[in-house]
PDB file of C-alpha atoms in Angstrom:
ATOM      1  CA  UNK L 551       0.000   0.000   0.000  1.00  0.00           C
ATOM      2  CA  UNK L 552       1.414   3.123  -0.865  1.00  0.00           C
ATOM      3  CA  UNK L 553       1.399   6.090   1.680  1.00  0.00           C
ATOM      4  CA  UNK L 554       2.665   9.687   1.163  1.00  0.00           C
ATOM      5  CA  UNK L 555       2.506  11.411   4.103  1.00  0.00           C
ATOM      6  CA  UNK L 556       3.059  14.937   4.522  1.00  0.00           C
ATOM      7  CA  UNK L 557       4.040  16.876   7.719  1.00  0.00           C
ATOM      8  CA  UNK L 558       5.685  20.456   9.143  1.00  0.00           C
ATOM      9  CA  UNK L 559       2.939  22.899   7.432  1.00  0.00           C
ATOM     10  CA  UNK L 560       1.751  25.524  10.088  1.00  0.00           C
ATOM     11  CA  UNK L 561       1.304  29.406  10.056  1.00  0.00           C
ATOM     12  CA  UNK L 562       4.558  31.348  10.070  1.00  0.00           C
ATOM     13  CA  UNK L 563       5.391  35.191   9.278  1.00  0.00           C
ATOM     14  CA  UNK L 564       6.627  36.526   6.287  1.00  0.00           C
ATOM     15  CA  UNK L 565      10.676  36.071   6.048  1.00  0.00           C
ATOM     16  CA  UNK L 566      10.400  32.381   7.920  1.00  0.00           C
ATOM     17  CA  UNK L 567      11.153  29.752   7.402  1.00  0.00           C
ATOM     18  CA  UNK L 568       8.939  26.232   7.409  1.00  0.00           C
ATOM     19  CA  UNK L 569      10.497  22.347   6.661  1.00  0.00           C
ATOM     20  CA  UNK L 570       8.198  19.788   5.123  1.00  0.00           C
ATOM     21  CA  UNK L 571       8.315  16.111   5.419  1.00  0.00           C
ATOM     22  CA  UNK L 572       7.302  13.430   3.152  1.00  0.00           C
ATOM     23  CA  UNK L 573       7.167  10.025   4.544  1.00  0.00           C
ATOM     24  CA  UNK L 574       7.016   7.552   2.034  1.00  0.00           C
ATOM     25  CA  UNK L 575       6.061   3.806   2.193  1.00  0.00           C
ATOM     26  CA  UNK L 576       4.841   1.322  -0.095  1.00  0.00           C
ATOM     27  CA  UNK L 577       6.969   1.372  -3.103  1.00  0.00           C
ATOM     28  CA  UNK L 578      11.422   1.260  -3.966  1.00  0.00           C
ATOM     29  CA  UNK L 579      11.203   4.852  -3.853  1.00  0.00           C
ATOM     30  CA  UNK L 580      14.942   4.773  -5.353  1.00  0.00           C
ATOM     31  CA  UNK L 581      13.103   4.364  -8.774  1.00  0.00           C
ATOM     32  CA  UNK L 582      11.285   7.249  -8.617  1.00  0.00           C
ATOM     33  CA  UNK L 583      10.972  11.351  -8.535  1.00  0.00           C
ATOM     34  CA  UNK L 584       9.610  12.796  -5.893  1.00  0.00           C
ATOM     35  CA  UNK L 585       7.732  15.918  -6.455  1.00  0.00           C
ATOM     36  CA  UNK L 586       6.496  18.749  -4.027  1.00  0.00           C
ATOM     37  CA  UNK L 587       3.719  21.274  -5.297  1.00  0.00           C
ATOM     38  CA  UNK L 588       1.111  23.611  -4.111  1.00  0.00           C
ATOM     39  CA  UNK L 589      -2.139  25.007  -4.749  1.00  0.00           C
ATOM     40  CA  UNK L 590      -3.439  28.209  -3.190  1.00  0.00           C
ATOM     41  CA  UNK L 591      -7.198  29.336  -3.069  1.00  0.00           C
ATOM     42  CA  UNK L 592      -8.482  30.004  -6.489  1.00  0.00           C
ATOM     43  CA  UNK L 593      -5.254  28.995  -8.118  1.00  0.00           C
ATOM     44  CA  UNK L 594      -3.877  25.503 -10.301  1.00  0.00           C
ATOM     45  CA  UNK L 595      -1.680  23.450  -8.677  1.00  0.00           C
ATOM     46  CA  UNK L 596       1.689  23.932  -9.357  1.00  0.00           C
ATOM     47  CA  UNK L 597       5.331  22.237  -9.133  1.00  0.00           C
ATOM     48  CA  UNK L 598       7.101  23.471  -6.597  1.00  0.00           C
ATOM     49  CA  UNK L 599       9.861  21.172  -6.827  1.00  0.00           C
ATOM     50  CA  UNK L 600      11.522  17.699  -8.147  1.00  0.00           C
ATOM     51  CA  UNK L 601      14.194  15.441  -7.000  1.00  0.00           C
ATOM     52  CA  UNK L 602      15.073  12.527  -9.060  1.00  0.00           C
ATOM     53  CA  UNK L 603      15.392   9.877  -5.375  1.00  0.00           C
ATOM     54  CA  UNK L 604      18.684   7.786  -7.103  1.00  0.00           C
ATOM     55  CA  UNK L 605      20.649  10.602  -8.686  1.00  0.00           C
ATOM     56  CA  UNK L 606      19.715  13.282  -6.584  1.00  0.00           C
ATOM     57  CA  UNK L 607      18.929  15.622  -9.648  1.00  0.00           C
ATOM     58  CA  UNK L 608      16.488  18.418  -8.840  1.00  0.00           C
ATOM     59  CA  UNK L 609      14.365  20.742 -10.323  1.00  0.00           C
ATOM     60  CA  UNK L 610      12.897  24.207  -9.038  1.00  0.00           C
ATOM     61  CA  UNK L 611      10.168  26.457 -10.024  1.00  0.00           C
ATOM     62  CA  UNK L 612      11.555  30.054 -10.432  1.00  0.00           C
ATOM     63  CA  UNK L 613       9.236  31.389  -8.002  1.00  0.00           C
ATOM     64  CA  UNK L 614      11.321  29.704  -5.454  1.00  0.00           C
ATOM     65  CA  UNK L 615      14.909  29.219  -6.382  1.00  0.00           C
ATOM     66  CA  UNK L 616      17.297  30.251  -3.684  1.00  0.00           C
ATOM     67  CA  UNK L 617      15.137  29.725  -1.438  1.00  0.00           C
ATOM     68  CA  UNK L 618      13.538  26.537  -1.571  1.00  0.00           C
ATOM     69  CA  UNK L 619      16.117  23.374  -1.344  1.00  0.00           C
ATOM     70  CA  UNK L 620      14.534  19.848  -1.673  1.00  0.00           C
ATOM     71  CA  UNK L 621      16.019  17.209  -0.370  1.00  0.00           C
ATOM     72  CA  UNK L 622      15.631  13.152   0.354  1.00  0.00           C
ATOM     73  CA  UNK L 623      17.015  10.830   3.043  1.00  0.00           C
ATOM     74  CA  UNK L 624      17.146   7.266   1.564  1.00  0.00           C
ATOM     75  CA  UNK L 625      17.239   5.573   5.444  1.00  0.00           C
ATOM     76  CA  UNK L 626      13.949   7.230   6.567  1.00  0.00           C
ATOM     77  CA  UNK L 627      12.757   6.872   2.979  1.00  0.00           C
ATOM     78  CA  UNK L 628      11.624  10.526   4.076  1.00  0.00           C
ATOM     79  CA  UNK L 629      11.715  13.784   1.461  1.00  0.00           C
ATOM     80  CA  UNK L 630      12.183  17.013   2.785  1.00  0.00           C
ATOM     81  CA  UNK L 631      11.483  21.186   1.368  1.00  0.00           C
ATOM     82  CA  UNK L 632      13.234  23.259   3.529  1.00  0.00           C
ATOM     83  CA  UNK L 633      11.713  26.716   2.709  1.00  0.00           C
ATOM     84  CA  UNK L 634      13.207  30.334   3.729  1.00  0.00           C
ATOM     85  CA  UNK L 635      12.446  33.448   3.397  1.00  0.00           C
ATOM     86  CA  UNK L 636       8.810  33.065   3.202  1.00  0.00           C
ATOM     87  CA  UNK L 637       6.011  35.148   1.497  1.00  0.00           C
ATOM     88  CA  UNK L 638       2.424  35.536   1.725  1.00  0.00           C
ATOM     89  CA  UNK L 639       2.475  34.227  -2.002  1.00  0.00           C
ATOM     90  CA  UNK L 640       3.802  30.835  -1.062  1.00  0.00           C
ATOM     91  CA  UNK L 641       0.423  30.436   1.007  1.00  0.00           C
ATOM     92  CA  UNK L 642      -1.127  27.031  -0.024  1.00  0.00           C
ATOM     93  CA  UNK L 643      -1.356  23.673   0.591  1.00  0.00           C
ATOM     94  CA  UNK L 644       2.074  21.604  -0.205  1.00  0.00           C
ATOM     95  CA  UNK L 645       1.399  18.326  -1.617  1.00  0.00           C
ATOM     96  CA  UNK L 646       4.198  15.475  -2.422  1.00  0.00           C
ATOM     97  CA  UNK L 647       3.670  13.586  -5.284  1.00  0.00           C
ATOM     98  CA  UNK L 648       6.072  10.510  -6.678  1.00  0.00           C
ATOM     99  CA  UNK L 649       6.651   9.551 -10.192  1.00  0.00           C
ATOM    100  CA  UNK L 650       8.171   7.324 -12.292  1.00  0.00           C
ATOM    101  CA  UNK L 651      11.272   8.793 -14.411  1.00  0.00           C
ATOM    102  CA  UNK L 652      12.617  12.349 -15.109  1.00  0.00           C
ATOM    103  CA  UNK L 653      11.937  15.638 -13.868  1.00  0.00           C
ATOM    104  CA  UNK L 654       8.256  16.231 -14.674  1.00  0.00           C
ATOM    105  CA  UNK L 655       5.983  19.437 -13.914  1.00  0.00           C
ATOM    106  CA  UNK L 656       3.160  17.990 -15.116  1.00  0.00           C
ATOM    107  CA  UNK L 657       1.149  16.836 -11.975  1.00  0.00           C
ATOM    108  CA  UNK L 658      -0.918  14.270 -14.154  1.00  0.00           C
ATOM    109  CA  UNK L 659       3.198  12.504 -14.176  1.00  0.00           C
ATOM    110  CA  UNK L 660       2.754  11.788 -10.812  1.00  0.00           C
ATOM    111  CA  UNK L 661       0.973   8.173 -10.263  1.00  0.00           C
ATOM    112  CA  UNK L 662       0.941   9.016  -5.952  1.00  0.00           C
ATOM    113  CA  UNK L 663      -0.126  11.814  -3.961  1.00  0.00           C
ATOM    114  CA  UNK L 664      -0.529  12.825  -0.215  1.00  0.00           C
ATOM    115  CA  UNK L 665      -2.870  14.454   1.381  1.00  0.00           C
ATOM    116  CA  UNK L 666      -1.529  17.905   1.363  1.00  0.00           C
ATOM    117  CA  UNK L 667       0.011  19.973   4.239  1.00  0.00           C
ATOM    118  CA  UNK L 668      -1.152  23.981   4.798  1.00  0.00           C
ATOM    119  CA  UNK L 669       1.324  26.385   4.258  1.00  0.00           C
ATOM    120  CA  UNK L 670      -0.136  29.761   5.758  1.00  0.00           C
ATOM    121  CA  UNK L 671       2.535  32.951   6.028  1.00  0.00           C
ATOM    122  CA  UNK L 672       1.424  36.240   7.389  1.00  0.00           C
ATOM    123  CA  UNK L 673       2.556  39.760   6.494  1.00  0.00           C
TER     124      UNK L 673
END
Protein backbone atom coordinates (compact mmCIF):
# COMPACT_ATOMS: atom_id res chain seq x y z
CA UNK A 1 0.00 0.00 0.00
CA UNK A 2 1.41 3.12 -0.86
CA UNK A 3 1.40 6.09 1.68
CA UNK A 4 2.67 9.69 1.16
CA UNK A 5 2.51 11.41 4.10
CA UNK A 6 3.06 14.94 4.52
CA UNK A 7 4.04 16.88 7.72
CA UNK A 8 5.68 20.46 9.14
CA UNK A 9 2.94 22.90 7.43
CA UNK A 10 1.75 25.52 10.09
CA UNK A 11 1.30 29.41 10.06
CA UNK A 12 4.56 31.35 10.07
CA UNK A 13 5.39 35.19 9.28
CA UNK A 14 6.63 36.53 6.29
CA UNK A 15 10.68 36.07 6.05
CA UNK A 16 10.40 32.38 7.92
CA UNK A 17 11.15 29.75 7.40
CA UNK A 18 8.94 26.23 7.41
CA UNK A 19 10.50 22.35 6.66
CA UNK A 20 8.20 19.79 5.12
CA UNK A 21 8.32 16.11 5.42
CA UNK A 22 7.30 13.43 3.15
CA UNK A 23 7.17 10.03 4.54
CA UNK A 24 7.02 7.55 2.03
CA UNK A 25 6.06 3.81 2.19
CA UNK A 26 4.84 1.32 -0.09
CA UNK A 27 6.97 1.37 -3.10
CA UNK A 28 11.42 1.26 -3.97
CA UNK A 29 11.20 4.85 -3.85
CA UNK A 30 14.94 4.77 -5.35
CA UNK A 31 13.10 4.36 -8.77
CA UNK A 32 11.28 7.25 -8.62
CA UNK A 33 10.97 11.35 -8.53
CA UNK A 34 9.61 12.80 -5.89
CA UNK A 35 7.73 15.92 -6.46
CA UNK A 36 6.50 18.75 -4.03
CA UNK A 37 3.72 21.27 -5.30
CA UNK A 38 1.11 23.61 -4.11
CA UNK A 39 -2.14 25.01 -4.75
CA UNK A 40 -3.44 28.21 -3.19
CA UNK A 41 -7.20 29.34 -3.07
CA UNK A 42 -8.48 30.00 -6.49
CA UNK A 43 -5.25 28.99 -8.12
CA UNK A 44 -3.88 25.50 -10.30
CA UNK A 45 -1.68 23.45 -8.68
CA UNK A 46 1.69 23.93 -9.36
CA UNK A 47 5.33 22.24 -9.13
CA UNK A 48 7.10 23.47 -6.60
CA UNK A 49 9.86 21.17 -6.83
CA UNK A 50 11.52 17.70 -8.15
CA UNK A 51 14.19 15.44 -7.00
CA UNK A 52 15.07 12.53 -9.06
CA UNK A 53 15.39 9.88 -5.37
CA UNK A 54 18.68 7.79 -7.10
CA UNK A 55 20.65 10.60 -8.69
CA UNK A 56 19.71 13.28 -6.58
CA UNK A 57 18.93 15.62 -9.65
CA UNK A 58 16.49 18.42 -8.84
CA UNK A 59 14.36 20.74 -10.32
CA UNK A 60 12.90 24.21 -9.04
CA UNK A 61 10.17 26.46 -10.02
CA UNK A 62 11.55 30.05 -10.43
CA UNK A 63 9.24 31.39 -8.00
CA UNK A 64 11.32 29.70 -5.45
CA UNK A 65 14.91 29.22 -6.38
CA UNK A 66 17.30 30.25 -3.68
CA UNK A 67 15.14 29.73 -1.44
CA UNK A 68 13.54 26.54 -1.57
CA UNK A 69 16.12 23.37 -1.34
CA UNK A 70 14.53 19.85 -1.67
CA UNK A 71 16.02 17.21 -0.37
CA UNK A 72 15.63 13.15 0.35
CA UNK A 73 17.01 10.83 3.04
CA UNK A 74 17.15 7.27 1.56
CA UNK A 75 17.24 5.57 5.44
CA UNK A 76 13.95 7.23 6.57
CA UNK A 77 12.76 6.87 2.98
CA UNK A 78 11.62 10.53 4.08
CA UNK A 79 11.71 13.78 1.46
CA UNK A 80 12.18 17.01 2.79
CA UNK A 81 11.48 21.19 1.37
CA UNK A 82 13.23 23.26 3.53
CA UNK A 83 11.71 26.72 2.71
CA UNK A 84 13.21 30.33 3.73
CA UNK A 85 12.45 33.45 3.40
CA UNK A 86 8.81 33.06 3.20
CA UNK A 87 6.01 35.15 1.50
CA UNK A 88 2.42 35.54 1.73
CA UNK A 89 2.48 34.23 -2.00
CA UNK A 90 3.80 30.83 -1.06
CA UNK A 91 0.42 30.44 1.01
CA UNK A 92 -1.13 27.03 -0.02
CA UNK A 93 -1.36 23.67 0.59
CA UNK A 94 2.07 21.60 -0.21
CA UNK A 95 1.40 18.33 -1.62
CA UNK A 96 4.20 15.47 -2.42
CA UNK A 97 3.67 13.59 -5.28
CA UNK A 98 6.07 10.51 -6.68
CA UNK A 99 6.65 9.55 -10.19
CA UNK A 100 8.17 7.32 -12.29
CA UNK A 101 11.27 8.79 -14.41
CA UNK A 102 12.62 12.35 -15.11
CA UNK A 103 11.94 15.64 -13.87
CA UNK A 104 8.26 16.23 -14.67
CA UNK A 105 5.98 19.44 -13.91
CA UNK A 106 3.16 17.99 -15.12
CA UNK A 107 1.15 16.84 -11.98
CA UNK A 108 -0.92 14.27 -14.15
CA UNK A 109 3.20 12.50 -14.18
CA UNK A 110 2.75 11.79 -10.81
CA UNK A 111 0.97 8.17 -10.26
CA UNK A 112 0.94 9.02 -5.95
CA UNK A 113 -0.13 11.81 -3.96
CA UNK A 114 -0.53 12.83 -0.21
CA UNK A 115 -2.87 14.45 1.38
CA UNK A 116 -1.53 17.91 1.36
CA UNK A 117 0.01 19.97 4.24
CA UNK A 118 -1.15 23.98 4.80
CA UNK A 119 1.32 26.39 4.26
CA UNK A 120 -0.14 29.76 5.76
CA UNK A 121 2.54 32.95 6.03
CA UNK A 122 1.42 36.24 7.39
CA UNK A 123 2.56 39.76 6.49
Amino acid sequence: QVQLVESGGGLVQAGGSLRLSCAASGRTWSSYTMGWFRQAPGKEREVVSAIIWNAGRTSYADSVKGRFTISRDSAKNTVYLQMNRLTPEDTAVYYCAAARGGLPSSSIRYAYWGQGTQVTVSS
